[in-house]
Short mmCIF file of C-alpha atoms in Angstrom, two decimals:
data_model
loop_
_atom_site.label_atom_id
_atom_site.label_comp_id
_atom_site.label_asym_id
_atom_site.label_seq_id
_atom_site.Cartn_x
_atom_site.Cartn_y
_atom_site.Cartn_z
CA MET G 206 0.00 0.00 0.00
CA THR G 207 1.42 3.37 -0.98
CA ASP G 208 0.95 6.65 0.81
CA GLN G 209 -0.24 8.84 -2.05
CA LYS G 210 -1.97 12.16 -1.71
CA ASN G 211 -5.48 12.47 -3.05
CA PRO G 212 -5.03 14.37 -6.33
CA LYS G 213 -8.39 16.07 -5.79
CA SER G 214 -7.62 17.46 -2.34
CA ALA G 215 -4.18 19.03 -2.52
CA ASP G 216 -1.83 19.07 -5.40
CA VAL G 217 1.81 18.23 -4.84
CA THR G 218 2.92 21.60 -6.24
CA GLY G 219 1.01 23.45 -3.56
CA GLN G 220 -1.58 24.70 -6.04
CA PRO G 221 -5.21 24.91 -4.91
CA SER G 222 -7.37 21.87 -5.35
CA ASN G 223 -9.20 21.61 -8.65
CA ARG G 224 -12.37 21.46 -6.56
CA GLN G 225 -11.87 25.16 -5.86
CA LYS G 226 -12.56 26.37 -9.40
CA ASP G 227 -14.93 29.27 -9.73
CA PRO G 228 -18.21 28.07 -11.27
CA GLU G 229 -17.70 30.57 -14.10
CA ASP G 230 -14.58 28.58 -15.06
CA TRP G 231 -16.31 25.19 -15.22
CA VAL G 232 -16.19 23.49 -18.59
CA THR G 233 -19.71 22.13 -18.06
CA GLY G 234 -21.04 25.12 -16.12
CA ASP G 235 -23.48 26.12 -18.83
CA GLU G 236 -25.18 22.71 -18.86
CA PRO G 237 -28.49 22.30 -17.00
CA MET G 238 -28.13 21.75 -13.26
CA THR G 239 -27.90 18.17 -12.06
CA GLY G 240 -30.73 16.35 -10.35
CA ALA G 241 -28.84 16.52 -7.06
CA GLN G 242 -28.42 20.28 -7.41
CA ALA G 243 -32.10 20.73 -8.26
CA SER G 244 -33.23 18.69 -5.27
CA TYR G 245 -30.96 20.48 -2.80
CA LEU G 246 -31.70 23.89 -4.29
CA LYS G 247 -35.44 23.28 -4.02
CA THR G 248 -35.05 22.34 -0.35
CA LEU G 249 -32.92 25.41 0.36
CA SER G 250 -35.32 27.67 -1.54
CA GLU G 251 -38.25 26.41 0.50
CA GLU G 252 -36.36 26.87 3.78
CA ALA G 253 -35.33 30.39 2.78
CA GLY G 254 -38.84 31.28 1.58
CA GLU G 255 -37.53 32.07 -1.89
CA GLU G 256 -38.56 31.02 -5.37
CA PHE G 257 -37.01 27.91 -6.91
CA ASN G 258 -35.82 28.35 -10.51
CA ALA G 259 -35.63 25.00 -12.30
CA GLU G 260 -33.97 26.57 -15.36
CA LEU G 261 -30.56 27.39 -13.83
CA SER G 262 -27.30 26.09 -15.28
CA LYS G 263 -24.89 24.04 -13.17
CA ALA G 264 -22.79 27.13 -12.43
CA GLU G 265 -25.81 29.32 -11.64
CA ALA G 266 -27.28 26.63 -9.40
CA SER G 267 -23.98 26.30 -7.55
CA GLU G 268 -23.84 30.02 -6.87
CA ARG G 269 -27.51 30.06 -5.81
CA ILE G 270 -26.86 27.14 -3.44
CA ASP G 271 -23.99 29.06 -1.84
CA ALA G 272 -26.18 32.12 -1.36
CA LEU G 273 -29.05 30.14 0.14
CA GLN G 274 -26.72 28.15 2.38
CA SER G 275 -25.48 31.44 3.79
CA LYS G 276 -29.03 32.64 4.28
CA THR G 277 -30.28 29.43 5.92
CA GLY G 278 -27.12 28.48 7.82
CA ARG G 279 -26.93 25.12 6.05
CA GLY G 280 -23.62 23.77 4.84
CA GLN G 281 -21.60 25.74 7.39
CA GLY G 282 -18.20 24.17 8.02
CA SER G 283 -18.52 21.68 5.19
CA GLY G 284 -15.10 22.57 3.78
CA GLY G 285 -16.33 23.79 0.44
CA SER G 286 -19.31 24.16 -1.73
CA HIS G 287 -20.40 24.65 -5.30
CA HIS G 288 -22.51 21.57 -5.70
CA GLN G 289 -22.36 20.53 -9.28
CA ASP G 290 -23.11 16.92 -8.38
CA GLY G 291 -24.40 17.47 -4.91
CA GLY G 292 -20.79 17.51 -3.70
CA LYS G 293 -17.80 19.77 -4.02
CA ARG G 294 -16.88 22.03 -6.90
CA GLU G 295 -16.33 20.54 -10.32
CA GLY G 296 -12.85 19.31 -11.13
#
């Protein structure tokens, strides 16, 4: 068993993780949001008392999720955001 670093978490050159890309820089950011994003965004929208927009792109949904997490207090201390696939930022 080797002791290798996770290439998604910290790169050996000290560069930021590829999970930290700005949604505007995502290659697939203009595609429709994923099912996981839509589900989570709908939940957050309901909790925040705001309208859910089912027509957002992946990047737009990610940014909306961040804003609603801040408003609702959800996702605090999760170590990252921008939920393209219901997880961390796209790589």
